[in-house]
Tab-separated table of C-alpha atoms in Angstrom:
chain	number	residue	atom	x	y	z
A	1	MET	CA	14.325	30.204	-10.388
A	2	GLN	CA	11.525	30.590	-12.957
A	3	GLN	CA	10.735	26.892	-13.252
A	4	PRO	CA	8.759	26.502	-9.993
A	5	ARG	CA	6.602	29.476	-10.995
A	6	GLN	CA	5.529	27.693	-14.207
A	7	ASN	CA	4.072	24.760	-12.295
A	8	PRO	CA	1.409	25.112	-9.548
A	9	LEU	CA	3.420	22.685	-7.400
A	10	GLY	CA	6.013	25.408	-6.977
A	11	TYR	CA	3.812	28.316	-5.902
A	12	LYS	CA	0.216	27.291	-5.100
A	13	SER	CA	-1.008	27.117	-1.471
A	14	ILE	CA	0.263	23.904	0.156
A	15	PRO	CA	-3.022	23.023	1.955
A	16	SER	CA	-4.847	23.494	-1.352
A	17	LEU	CA	-2.302	21.358	-3.226
A	18	LEU	CA	-2.346	18.598	-0.621
A	19	ARG	CA	-6.143	18.485	-0.685
A	20	GLY	CA	-6.147	18.387	-4.465
A	21	PHE	CA	-3.609	15.554	-4.657
A	22	ALA	CA	-4.320	13.617	-1.463
A	23	ILE	CA	-8.115	13.296	-1.663
A	24	PRO	CA	-8.132	11.570	-5.086
A	25	SER	CA	-5.162	9.494	-3.948
A	26	ILE	CA	-6.988	8.466	-0.760
A	27	ILE	CA	-10.044	7.477	-2.785
A	28	ALA	CA	-7.836	5.497	-5.184
A	29	MET	CA	-6.108	3.671	-2.308
A	30	LEU	CA	-9.421	2.957	-0.568
A	31	VAL	CA	-10.773	1.583	-3.806
A	32	SER	CA	-7.676	-0.591	-4.196
A	33	SER	CA	-8.104	-2.025	-0.696
A	34	LEU	CA	-11.814	-2.567	-1.407
A	35	TYR	CA	-10.951	-5.345	-3.865
A	36	ASN	CA	-9.935	-7.563	-0.963
A	37	ILE	CA	-12.382	-6.167	1.590
A	38	VAL	CA	-15.414	-6.691	-0.665
A	39	ASP	CA	-14.244	-10.214	-1.506
A	40	GLN	CA	-13.799	-10.921	2.205
A	41	ILE	CA	-17.293	-9.663	3.098
A	42	PHE	CA	-19.149	-11.528	0.342
A	43	ILE	CA	-17.095	-14.701	0.804
A	44	GLY	CA	-17.743	-14.568	4.550
A	45	GLN	CA	-21.485	-14.284	3.930
A	46	GLY	CA	-21.624	-16.830	1.096
A	47	VAL	CA	-18.919	-19.375	1.960
A	48	GLY	CA	-18.119	-18.946	5.668
A	49	TYR	CA	-15.025	-18.393	7.760
A	50	LEU	CA	-13.013	-21.034	5.862
A	51	GLY	CA	-13.430	-18.848	2.788
A	52	ASN	CA	-12.208	-15.863	4.794
A	53	ALA	CA	-9.219	-17.886	5.952
A	54	ALA	CA	-8.518	-18.772	2.292
A	55	THR	CA	-8.421	-15.128	1.173
A	56	ASN	CA	-6.148	-14.354	4.132
A	57	VAL	CA	-3.734	-17.095	3.038
A	58	SER	CA	-3.875	-15.806	-0.550
A	59	TYR	CA	-3.377	-12.160	0.441
A	60	PRO	CA	0.458	-12.246	0.428
A	61	LEU	CA	0.305	-12.875	-3.334
A	62	THR	CA	-1.466	-9.525	-3.707
A	63	THR	CA	0.898	-7.682	-1.342
A	64	ILE	CA	3.903	-8.969	-3.316
A	65	CYS	CA	2.189	-7.775	-6.505
A	66	LEU	CA	1.634	-4.349	-4.929
A	67	ALA	CA	5.284	-4.313	-3.858
A	68	ILE	CA	6.298	-4.671	-7.514
A	69	ALA	CA	3.806	-1.963	-8.526
A	70	LEU	CA	5.172	0.421	-5.873
A	71	LEU	CA	8.796	-0.355	-6.811
A	72	ILE	CA	8.096	0.823	-10.346
A	73	GLY	CA	5.249	3.302	-9.762
A	74	ILE	CA	6.634	5.246	-6.791
A	75	GLY	CA	10.188	5.030	-8.146
A	76	SER	CA	9.155	6.378	-11.554
A	77	ALA	CA	6.866	9.049	-10.066
A	78	SER	CA	9.548	10.267	-7.636
A	79	ARG	CA	12.166	10.580	-10.396
A	80	PHE	CA	9.598	12.172	-12.704
A	81	SER	CA	8.748	14.850	-10.087
A	82	LEU	CA	12.413	15.560	-9.301
A	83	HIS	CA	13.266	15.995	-13.003
A	84	LEU	CA	10.245	18.234	-13.604
A	85	GLY	CA	11.217	20.385	-10.611
A	86	ALA	CA	14.740	20.730	-12.001
A	87	GLY	CA	13.407	21.564	-15.494
A	88	GLU	CA	14.817	18.359	-17.080
A	89	LYS	CA	11.991	17.416	-19.443
A	90	GLU	CA	13.853	14.880	-21.614
A	91	ALA	CA	15.061	12.975	-18.566
A	92	ALA	CA	11.470	12.891	-17.271
A	93	GLU	CA	10.305	11.397	-20.578
A	94	LYS	CA	12.899	8.616	-20.400
A	95	VAL	CA	11.864	7.811	-16.819
A	96	VAL	CA	8.221	7.362	-17.847
A	97	GLY	CA	8.977	5.313	-20.966
A	98	ASN	CA	11.259	2.975	-19.060
A	99	GLY	CA	8.750	2.705	-16.192
A	100	ILE	CA	5.922	1.619	-18.506
A	101	CYS	CA	8.074	-1.151	-19.981
A	102	MET	CA	9.035	-2.292	-16.481
A	103	MET	CA	5.367	-2.542	-15.465
A	104	PHE	CA	4.414	-4.856	-18.316
A	105	THR	CA	7.556	-7.014	-18.080
A	106	PHE	CA	7.480	-7.511	-14.317
A	107	GLY	CA	3.716	-8.106	-14.298
A	108	ILE	CA	3.828	-10.964	-16.801
A	109	ILE	CA	6.849	-12.614	-15.162
A	110	TYR	CA	5.233	-12.464	-11.714
A	111	ALA	CA	1.925	-13.989	-12.901
A	112	VAL	CA	3.734	-16.910	-14.556
A	113	LEU	CA	5.860	-17.615	-11.461
A	114	VAL	CA	2.800	-17.564	-9.178
A	115	GLU	CA	0.944	-20.094	-11.348
A	116	ILE	CA	3.967	-22.408	-11.453
A	117	PHE	CA	4.724	-22.322	-7.714
A	118	MET	CA	1.167	-21.922	-6.381
A	119	PHE	CA	0.979	-24.924	-4.023
A	120	PRO	CA	4.305	-24.402	-2.213
A	121	LEU	CA	3.578	-20.673	-1.916
A	122	LEU	CA	0.171	-21.198	-0.284
A	123	THR	CA	1.664	-23.830	2.015
A	124	ALA	CA	4.350	-21.354	3.084
A	125	PHE	CA	1.660	-18.701	3.625
A	126	GLY	CA	-0.005	-20.891	6.255
A	127	ALA	CA	-2.764	-22.791	4.394
A	128	THR	CA	-4.122	-25.736	6.409
A	129	SER	CA	-5.543	-28.873	4.781
A	130	GLU	CA	-9.094	-27.546	5.212
A	131	VAL	CA	-8.288	-24.111	3.792
A	132	MET	CA	-6.041	-25.166	0.862
A	133	PRO	CA	-8.798	-26.102	-1.668
A	134	TYR	CA	-10.463	-22.710	-1.248
A	135	ALA	CA	-7.143	-20.844	-1.294
A	136	GLU	CA	-5.850	-22.563	-4.437
A	137	THR	CA	-9.090	-22.009	-6.365
A	138	TYR	CA	-9.132	-18.325	-5.454
A	139	SER	CA	-5.406	-17.731	-6.038
A	140	ARG	CA	-5.097	-19.375	-9.460
A	141	ILE	CA	-7.724	-17.004	-10.841
A	142	ILE	CA	-6.388	-13.937	-8.995
A	143	ALA	CA	-2.906	-14.533	-10.439
A	144	LEU	CA	-4.235	-13.930	-13.977
A	145	GLY	CA	-4.976	-10.320	-13.057
A	146	MET	CA	-1.572	-9.524	-11.544
A	147	PRO	CA	-0.182	-7.803	-14.696
A	148	PHE	CA	-3.309	-5.599	-14.828
A	149	LEU	CA	-2.861	-4.621	-11.169
A	150	ILE	CA	0.817	-3.695	-11.606
A	151	VAL	CA	0.260	-1.556	-14.722
A	152	THR	CA	-2.792	0.183	-13.229
A	153	ASN	CA	-1.038	1.060	-9.966
A	154	GLY	CA	2.135	2.160	-11.754
A	155	MET	CA	0.318	4.399	-14.236
A	156	SER	CA	-1.836	5.764	-11.414
A	157	ASN	CA	1.284	7.027	-9.617
A	158	LEU	CA	2.653	8.594	-12.815
A	159	ALA	CA	-0.670	10.304	-13.603
A	160	ARG	CA	-0.726	11.779	-10.087
A	161	ALA	CA	2.863	13.040	-10.431
A	162	ASP	CA	1.910	14.571	-13.788
A	163	GLY	CA	-0.760	16.664	-12.063
A	164	SER	CA	-3.794	14.443	-12.780
A	165	PRO	CA	-4.837	13.063	-9.378
A	166	LYS	CA	-8.481	12.688	-10.436
A	167	TYR	CA	-7.520	10.535	-13.423
A	168	SER	CA	-5.406	8.444	-11.079
A	169	MET	CA	-8.406	8.010	-8.787
A	170	THR	CA	-10.718	7.073	-11.655
A	171	CYS	CA	-8.349	4.292	-12.764
A	172	MET	CA	-8.924	2.504	-9.474
A	173	LEU	CA	-12.577	3.488	-9.081
A	174	ILE	CA	-13.679	1.821	-12.322
A	175	GLY	CA	-12.373	-1.596	-11.257
A	176	ALA	CA	-13.780	-1.380	-7.738
A	177	VAL	CA	-17.282	-0.524	-8.917
A	178	ILE	CA	-17.268	-3.432	-11.381
A	179	ASN	CA	-15.881	-5.787	-8.723
A	180	THR	CA	-18.507	-4.733	-6.164
A	181	ILE	CA	-21.344	-5.288	-8.662
A	182	LEU	CA	-20.089	-8.678	-9.881
A	183	ASP	CA	-19.163	-10.161	-6.472
A	184	PRO	CA	-22.733	-10.833	-5.240
A	185	VAL	CA	-23.829	-11.866	-8.740
A	186	PHE	CA	-21.111	-14.527	-9.086
A	187	ILE	CA	-21.274	-15.729	-5.452
A	188	PHE	CA	-25.012	-15.686	-4.655
A	189	ILE	CA	-26.714	-15.985	-8.075
A	190	PHE	CA	-24.269	-18.202	-9.994
A	191	HIS	CA	-23.039	-19.931	-6.782
A	192	LEU	CA	-19.382	-19.818	-7.838
A	193	GLY	CA	-18.077	-19.354	-4.268
A	194	VAL	CA	-14.504	-18.112	-3.908
A	195	ALA	CA	-13.963	-18.550	-7.666
A	196	GLY	CA	-16.752	-16.041	-8.307
A	197	ALA	CA	-15.106	-13.473	-6.045
A	198	ALA	CA	-11.797	-13.988	-7.854
A	199	TRP	CA	-13.339	-13.582	-11.325
A	200	ALA	CA	-15.137	-10.420	-10.209
A	201	THR	CA	-11.815	-9.003	-9.031
A	202	ILE	CA	-9.808	-9.573	-12.202
A	203	ILE	CA	-12.624	-8.398	-14.497
A	204	GLY	CA	-12.627	-5.144	-12.541
A	205	GLN	CA	-8.835	-4.961	-12.722
A	206	PHE	CA	-8.927	-5.430	-16.497
A	207	PHE	CA	-11.155	-2.403	-17.050
A	208	SER	CA	-9.009	-0.297	-14.688
A	209	PHE	CA	-5.991	-1.401	-16.728
A	210	LEU	CA	-7.580	-0.283	-20.012
A	211	PHE	CA	-8.322	3.173	-18.582
A	212	ALA	CA	-4.803	3.449	-17.093
A	213	ILE	CA	-2.925	2.783	-20.346
A	214	LEU	CA	-4.972	5.468	-22.121
A	215	TYR	CA	-3.047	8.025	-20.051
A	216	ILE	CA	0.127	7.276	-22.027
A	217	ARG	CA	-1.148	9.762	-24.660
A	218	LYS	CA	-2.508	12.258	-22.118
A	219	PHE	CA	0.612	13.396	-20.191
A	220	LYS	CA	0.509	17.150	-19.517
A	221	ASN	CA	4.170	17.939	-18.860
A	222	ILE	CA	5.884	15.602	-21.333
A	223	ARG	CA	5.292	14.116	-24.764
A	224	LEU	CA	6.280	10.465	-25.072
A	225	THR	CA	7.718	9.220	-28.357
A	226	ARG	CA	8.846	5.746	-29.446
A	227	LYS	CA	12.448	6.526	-28.590
A	228	ASP	CA	11.445	6.979	-24.940
A	229	ILE	CA	9.773	3.542	-24.689
A	230	GLY	CA	12.266	0.811	-23.820
A	231	LEU	CA	14.104	-0.903	-21.017
A	232	SER	CA	17.412	0.511	-19.826
A	233	LEU	CA	19.264	-1.289	-17.038
A	234	LYS	CA	20.573	2.036	-15.689
A	235	GLU	CA	17.095	3.615	-15.698
A	236	CYS	CA	15.581	0.511	-14.068
A	237	ALA	CA	18.185	0.582	-11.284
A	238	GLN	CA	17.603	4.283	-10.555
A	239	THR	CA	13.822	3.830	-10.552
A	240	ALA	CA	14.078	0.789	-8.283
A	241	SER	CA	16.327	2.677	-5.848
A	242	LEU	CA	13.657	5.348	-5.236
A	243	GLY	CA	10.777	2.874	-5.159
A	244	MET	CA	12.609	0.422	-2.922
A	245	SER	CA	11.494	1.729	0.467
A	246	ASN	CA	7.786	1.611	-0.443
A	247	SER	CA	8.210	-1.729	-2.190
A	248	LEU	CA	10.072	-3.369	0.651
A	249	ASN	CA	7.486	-2.072	3.072
A	250	GLN	CA	4.955	-4.161	1.142
A	251	VAL	CA	7.336	-7.129	1.076
A	252	ALA	CA	7.746	-6.717	4.812
A	253	ILE	CA	3.950	-6.756	5.208
A	254	THR	CA	3.971	-10.031	3.269
A	255	LEU	CA	6.640	-11.519	5.526
A	256	VAL	CA	4.693	-10.405	8.583
A	257	GLN	CA	1.543	-12.011	7.181
A	258	ILE	CA	3.360	-15.298	6.588
A	259	VAL	CA	4.927	-15.326	10.062
A	260	LEU	CA	1.606	-14.314	11.645
A	261	ASN	CA	-0.368	-16.985	9.794
A	262	ASN	CA	2.038	-19.773	10.719
A	263	SER	CA	2.413	-18.585	14.328
A	264	LEU	CA	-1.357	-18.272	14.778
A	265	THR	CA	-2.042	-21.760	13.457
A	266	TYR	CA	0.782	-23.229	15.587
A	267	TYR	CA	-0.195	-21.590	18.869
A	268	GLY	CA	-3.894	-21.676	17.999
A	269	ALA	CA	-3.730	-25.470	17.837
A	270	MET	CA	-2.609	-25.414	21.481
A	271	SER	CA	-5.531	-23.200	22.529
A	272	VAL	CA	-9.311	-23.552	22.765
A	273	TYR	CA	-9.658	-21.663	19.453
A	274	GLY	CA	-7.951	-24.219	17.193
A	275	LYS	CA	-6.099	-23.404	13.943
A	276	GLU	CA	-8.776	-21.897	11.714
A	277	ILE	CA	-10.336	-19.271	14.036
A	278	PRO	CA	-7.075	-17.311	14.641
A	279	LEU	CA	-6.288	-17.538	10.908
A	280	ALA	CA	-9.677	-16.140	9.888
A	281	ALA	CA	-9.580	-13.451	12.622
A	282	CYS	CA	-6.144	-12.314	11.478
A	283	GLY	CA	-7.382	-11.847	7.910
A	284	ILE	CA	-10.267	-9.656	9.048
A	285	VAL	CA	-8.148	-7.526	11.401
A	286	MET	CA	-5.338	-7.009	8.877
A	287	LYS	CA	-7.694	-6.091	6.049
A	288	THR	CA	-9.706	-3.760	8.274
A	289	ASN	CA	-6.468	-2.036	9.238
A	290	ALA	CA	-5.635	-1.938	5.518
A	291	ILE	CA	-8.528	0.511	5.062
A	292	LEU	CA	-6.931	2.912	7.545
A	293	LEU	CA	-3.520	2.385	5.941
A	294	ALA	CA	-5.063	3.119	2.532
A	295	VAL	CA	-6.047	6.575	3.762
A	296	ILE	CA	-2.577	7.185	5.221
A	297	ILE	CA	-0.860	5.939	2.056
A	298	GLY	CA	-3.175	8.202	0.057
A	299	ILE	CA	-2.031	11.199	2.115
A	300	SER	CA	1.580	10.105	1.635
A	301	GLN	CA	1.222	9.636	-2.126
A	302	GLY	CA	-0.640	12.924	-2.418
A	303	SER	CA	2.274	14.726	-0.778
A	304	GLN	CA	4.916	13.003	-2.960
A	305	PRO	CA	4.634	15.176	-6.115
A	306	ILE	CA	4.601	18.374	-4.003
A	307	ILE	CA	7.624	17.321	-1.949
A	308	GLY	CA	9.564	15.943	-4.920
A	309	PHE	CA	8.992	18.947	-7.177
A	310	ASN	CA	9.853	21.533	-4.532
A	311	TYR	CA	12.917	19.618	-3.348
A	312	GLY	CA	14.129	19.485	-6.954
A	313	ALA	CA	13.454	23.240	-7.196
A	314	ARG	CA	15.292	23.845	-3.869
A	315	GLN	CA	12.203	25.295	-2.213
A	316	TYR	CA	12.927	23.576	1.086
A	317	ASP	CA	10.475	25.528	3.213
A	318	ARG	CA	7.595	24.240	1.056
A	319	VAL	CA	8.966	20.705	1.416
A	320	ARG	CA	8.969	20.909	5.227
A	321	ARG	CA	5.533	22.498	5.404
A	322	THR	CA	4.057	19.810	3.137
A	323	TYR	CA	5.508	17.034	5.287
A	324	LYS	CA	4.221	18.554	8.533
A	325	LEU	CA	0.738	19.037	7.079
A	326	ALA	CA	0.694	15.407	5.871
A	327	ILE	CA	1.681	14.190	9.353
A	328	THR	CA	-1.064	16.296	10.965
A	329	ALA	CA	-3.700	14.873	8.602
A	330	ASN	CA	-2.406	11.371	9.319
A	331	LEU	CA	-2.712	11.789	13.097
A	332	ILE	CA	-6.333	12.964	12.780
A	333	VAL	CA	-7.261	9.980	10.609
A	334	SER	CA	-5.394	7.536	12.874
A	335	ALA	CA	-7.213	8.871	15.955
A	336	PHE	CA	-10.524	8.120	14.243
A	337	GLY	CA	-9.300	4.600	13.420
A	338	PHE	CA	-8.221	4.031	17.025
A	339	ILE	CA	-11.709	4.908	18.270
A	340	LEU	CA	-13.352	2.491	15.823
A	341	PHE	CA	-10.989	-0.400	16.581
A	342	GLN	CA	-11.232	-0.022	20.350
A	343	PHE	CA	-14.930	0.750	20.821
A	344	PHE	CA	-16.684	-0.887	17.839
A	345	PRO	CA	-14.775	-4.105	17.052
A	346	TYR	CA	-17.850	-6.349	17.182
A	347	GLN	CA	-19.715	-4.239	14.637
A	348	ILE	CA	-16.709	-4.258	12.291
A	349	ILE	CA	-16.106	-8.016	12.549
A	350	SER	CA	-19.821	-8.775	12.058
A	351	LEU	CA	-19.607	-7.299	8.559
A	352	PHE	CA	-17.398	-10.216	7.509
A	353	GLY	CA	-19.905	-13.000	8.200
A	354	THR	CA	-21.013	-15.115	11.093
A	355	GLY	CA	-19.197	-17.400	13.517
A	356	ASP	CA	-19.527	-18.983	16.911
A	357	ALA	CA	-18.878	-17.271	20.252
A	358	ALA	CA	-15.219	-18.331	20.307
A	359	TYR	CA	-14.662	-16.813	16.867
A	360	PHE	CA	-16.041	-13.410	17.890
A	361	GLU	CA	-14.295	-13.495	21.260
A	362	PHE	CA	-10.870	-14.015	19.723
A	363	SER	CA	-11.428	-11.624	16.782
A	364	ILE	CA	-12.467	-8.756	19.074
A	365	HIS	CA	-9.509	-9.373	21.382
A	366	PHE	CA	-7.158	-9.544	18.376
A	367	MET	CA	-8.378	-6.213	16.973
A	368	ARG	CA	-8.191	-4.311	20.251
A	369	VAL	CA	-4.721	-5.514	21.251
A	370	PHE	CA	-2.899	-5.768	17.897
A	371	LEU	CA	-4.083	-2.312	16.716
A	372	PHE	CA	-3.712	-0.534	20.054
A	373	MET	CA	-0.869	1.765	18.864
A	374	VAL	CA	-2.400	2.457	15.458
A	375	LEU	CA	-2.387	6.171	16.333
A	376	VAL	CA	1.352	6.519	15.561
A	377	ASN	CA	1.719	3.808	12.929
A	378	GLY	CA	1.258	6.158	9.959
A	379	VAL	CA	4.108	8.489	10.974
A	380	GLN	CA	6.659	5.850	9.981
A	381	LEU	CA	4.909	5.181	6.667
A	382	ILE	CA	4.657	8.840	5.615
A	383	SER	CA	8.247	9.528	6.697
A	384	SER	CA	9.555	6.567	4.704
A	385	ASN	CA	7.857	7.884	1.548
A	386	PHE	CA	9.148	11.388	2.341
A	387	PHE	CA	12.750	10.180	2.037
A	388	ALA	CA	11.968	8.475	-1.289
A	389	ALA	CA	10.349	11.694	-2.581
A	390	ILE	CA	13.484	13.763	-1.867
A	391	GLY	CA	15.763	11.198	-3.532
A	392	LYS	CA	17.199	9.558	-0.388
A	393	PRO	CA	16.145	5.918	-0.784
A	394	VAL	CA	18.523	4.446	1.802
A	395	LYS	CA	16.950	6.354	4.684
A	396	GLY	CA	13.508	5.510	3.342
A	397	LEU	CA	14.522	1.856	3.177
A	398	VAL	CA	15.747	1.866	6.781
A	399	LEU	CA	12.459	3.348	7.964
A	400	SER	CA	10.321	0.977	5.913
A	401	MET	CA	12.112	-1.974	7.497
A	402	THR	CA	11.936	-0.825	11.134
A	403	ARG	CA	8.383	-1.688	12.068
A	404	GLN	CA	7.830	-4.817	9.982
A	405	VAL	CA	11.151	-6.644	9.744
A	406	LEU	CA	13.433	-5.340	12.497
A	407	PHE	CA	10.815	-5.251	15.258
A	408	LEU	CA	7.482	-6.937	14.475
A	409	ILE	CA	8.683	-10.279	13.072
A	410	PRO	CA	11.168	-10.955	15.919
A	411	LEU	CA	8.534	-9.977	18.495
A	412	VAL	CA	5.932	-12.252	16.866
A	413	LEU	CA	8.414	-15.132	17.167
A	414	ILE	CA	9.680	-14.347	20.692
A	415	LEU	CA	6.701	-13.102	22.730
A	416	PRO	CA	4.429	-16.152	22.212
A	417	LEU	CA	7.148	-18.337	23.753
A	418	PHE	CA	6.214	-16.664	27.031
A	419	PHE	CA	2.604	-15.524	26.511
A	420	GLY	CA	1.160	-17.886	23.887
A	421	LEU	CA	-1.422	-16.367	21.507
A	422	ASP	CA	-1.500	-13.127	23.516
A	423	GLY	CA	2.211	-12.693	22.828
A	424	ILE	CA	1.495	-12.572	19.074
A	425	LEU	CA	-1.138	-9.887	19.593
A	426	CYS	CA	1.088	-7.753	21.860
A	427	ALA	CA	3.864	-7.791	19.244
A	428	GLY	CA	1.867	-5.275	17.138
A	429	PRO	CA	1.699	-2.326	19.559
A	430	ALA	CA	5.234	-3.009	20.827
A	431	ALA	CA	6.682	-2.811	17.286
A	432	ASP	CA	4.622	0.300	16.482
A	433	SER	CA	5.982	2.123	19.533
A	434	ILE	CA	9.649	1.339	18.840
A	435	ALA	CA	9.329	2.191	15.115
A	436	PHE	CA	7.747	5.546	15.992
A	437	ILE	CA	10.717	6.491	18.212
A	438	VAL	CA	13.216	5.597	15.448
A	439	THR	CA	11.198	7.608	12.906
A	440	VAL	CA	11.126	10.729	15.090
A	441	ILE	CA	14.923	10.601	15.458
A	442	LEU	CA	15.664	10.157	11.726
A	443	ILE	CA	13.114	12.676	10.454
A	444	GLY	CA	14.149	15.256	13.063
A	445	LYS	CA	17.750	15.170	11.790
A	446	GLU	CA	16.618	15.452	8.153
A	447	LEU	CA	14.345	18.451	8.768
A	448	LYS	CA	17.125	20.271	10.642
A	449	LYS	CA	19.524	19.569	7.763
A	450	MET	CA	16.960	20.879	5.282
A	451	LYS	CA	16.547	24.066	7.282
A	452	ARG	CA	20.314	24.666	7.072
A	453	MET	CA	20.197	24.058	3.303
A	454	GLU	CA	17.377	26.566	3.049
A	455	GLN	CA	19.402	29.209	4.919
A	456	GLN	CA	22.483	28.572	2.741
A	457	SER	CA	20.492	28.848	-0.511
A	458	ALA	CA	18.601	31.997	0.554
A	459	PRO	CA	21.381	34.469	-0.448
A	460	ALA	CA	21.772	32.786	-3.838
A	461	LEU	CA	18.038	32.941	-4.532
A	462	SER	CA	17.826	36.605	-3.577
């Protein structure tokens, strides 16, 4: 068992490793979520709540794009880590070469499909007649940057798995800084409205993309050659299998957003708030929660190379300790988020522009109720990625589907039949609670199984 000793992932202190990988990953994820948050803030101040509603309607296009990026990025990174841990360098090189080709191919295809089917997509996502002009203007520009976003996120995951978490972070940071600088310039100085926010976003994404592809020649643990670059159906299928749970979790978020948007406009029309206020409030609450989720995903992605490498090297005790430390960090962060959402909702919502009393009343109520069980929400997310990291995509897939598809969507459709708009809000904490119970059961069985494997392999290692 010399291989683990040649790589810090196999012998270095786990708290030190998790800090080194998770902190840059958290920053990268926060930066990624800032693209939409910054747009939302500046659009809210410069255009108004109809602009915020438009970015909310457009947001599923971005979550689908991120789902593709995670399918390839997490899948490739997980396989890459497992092969490195097992000492299979040539296999790791093929994984990376195939993954890079997948990123470019899928990115271009997705951008073309979005442009072709833009109007029916935005209609399905809940755009009203008042919101549609803003949403279409914003989305047609955003779609041009989708290939950049997929390649940047995919390469970011591979760089992190290769032991370069700071490079991964910088990829995302470059685009966010550019976007943040250009947003107020395009919106307030050039008066481009939602189009200005969209152009600022894709210009930032383009520069992140350029920095990301430079890493192709900078890999530490492998050396890519032309023979490694190419698409293989077998390689694609194996990569997709390990990235599926993370990807489908994003797809599930998209489905939830669509169901939420349509339910809120339907039941909102029957209430004193009307259609647009619930739609705008939902966008703010979901994107605010996305900041907390970015931190949790960063912790999860930071743990992935450590878990994957040590599982491949059969160092199961290090795998379990890494997972438990990641869960502990998640609970601390989630507790902080709970305090903010419950005690400072007005201050948070005020950042996204002005509105009348009804707008603030509903938005504050939405945030407090829908995010009430946010404390345990991250456990399911980290556990789902844990299964992908150890090469068990089916269990990861089951977990990724529990909260969003199996529980939240049915509850969003059923509860408002009895409780109106409040039923939609209560669906969030109810789904979080049930998903947490399922996660505890599945992860408990897996950790016990791993402990038995550790005991069985101990005599062989000695």
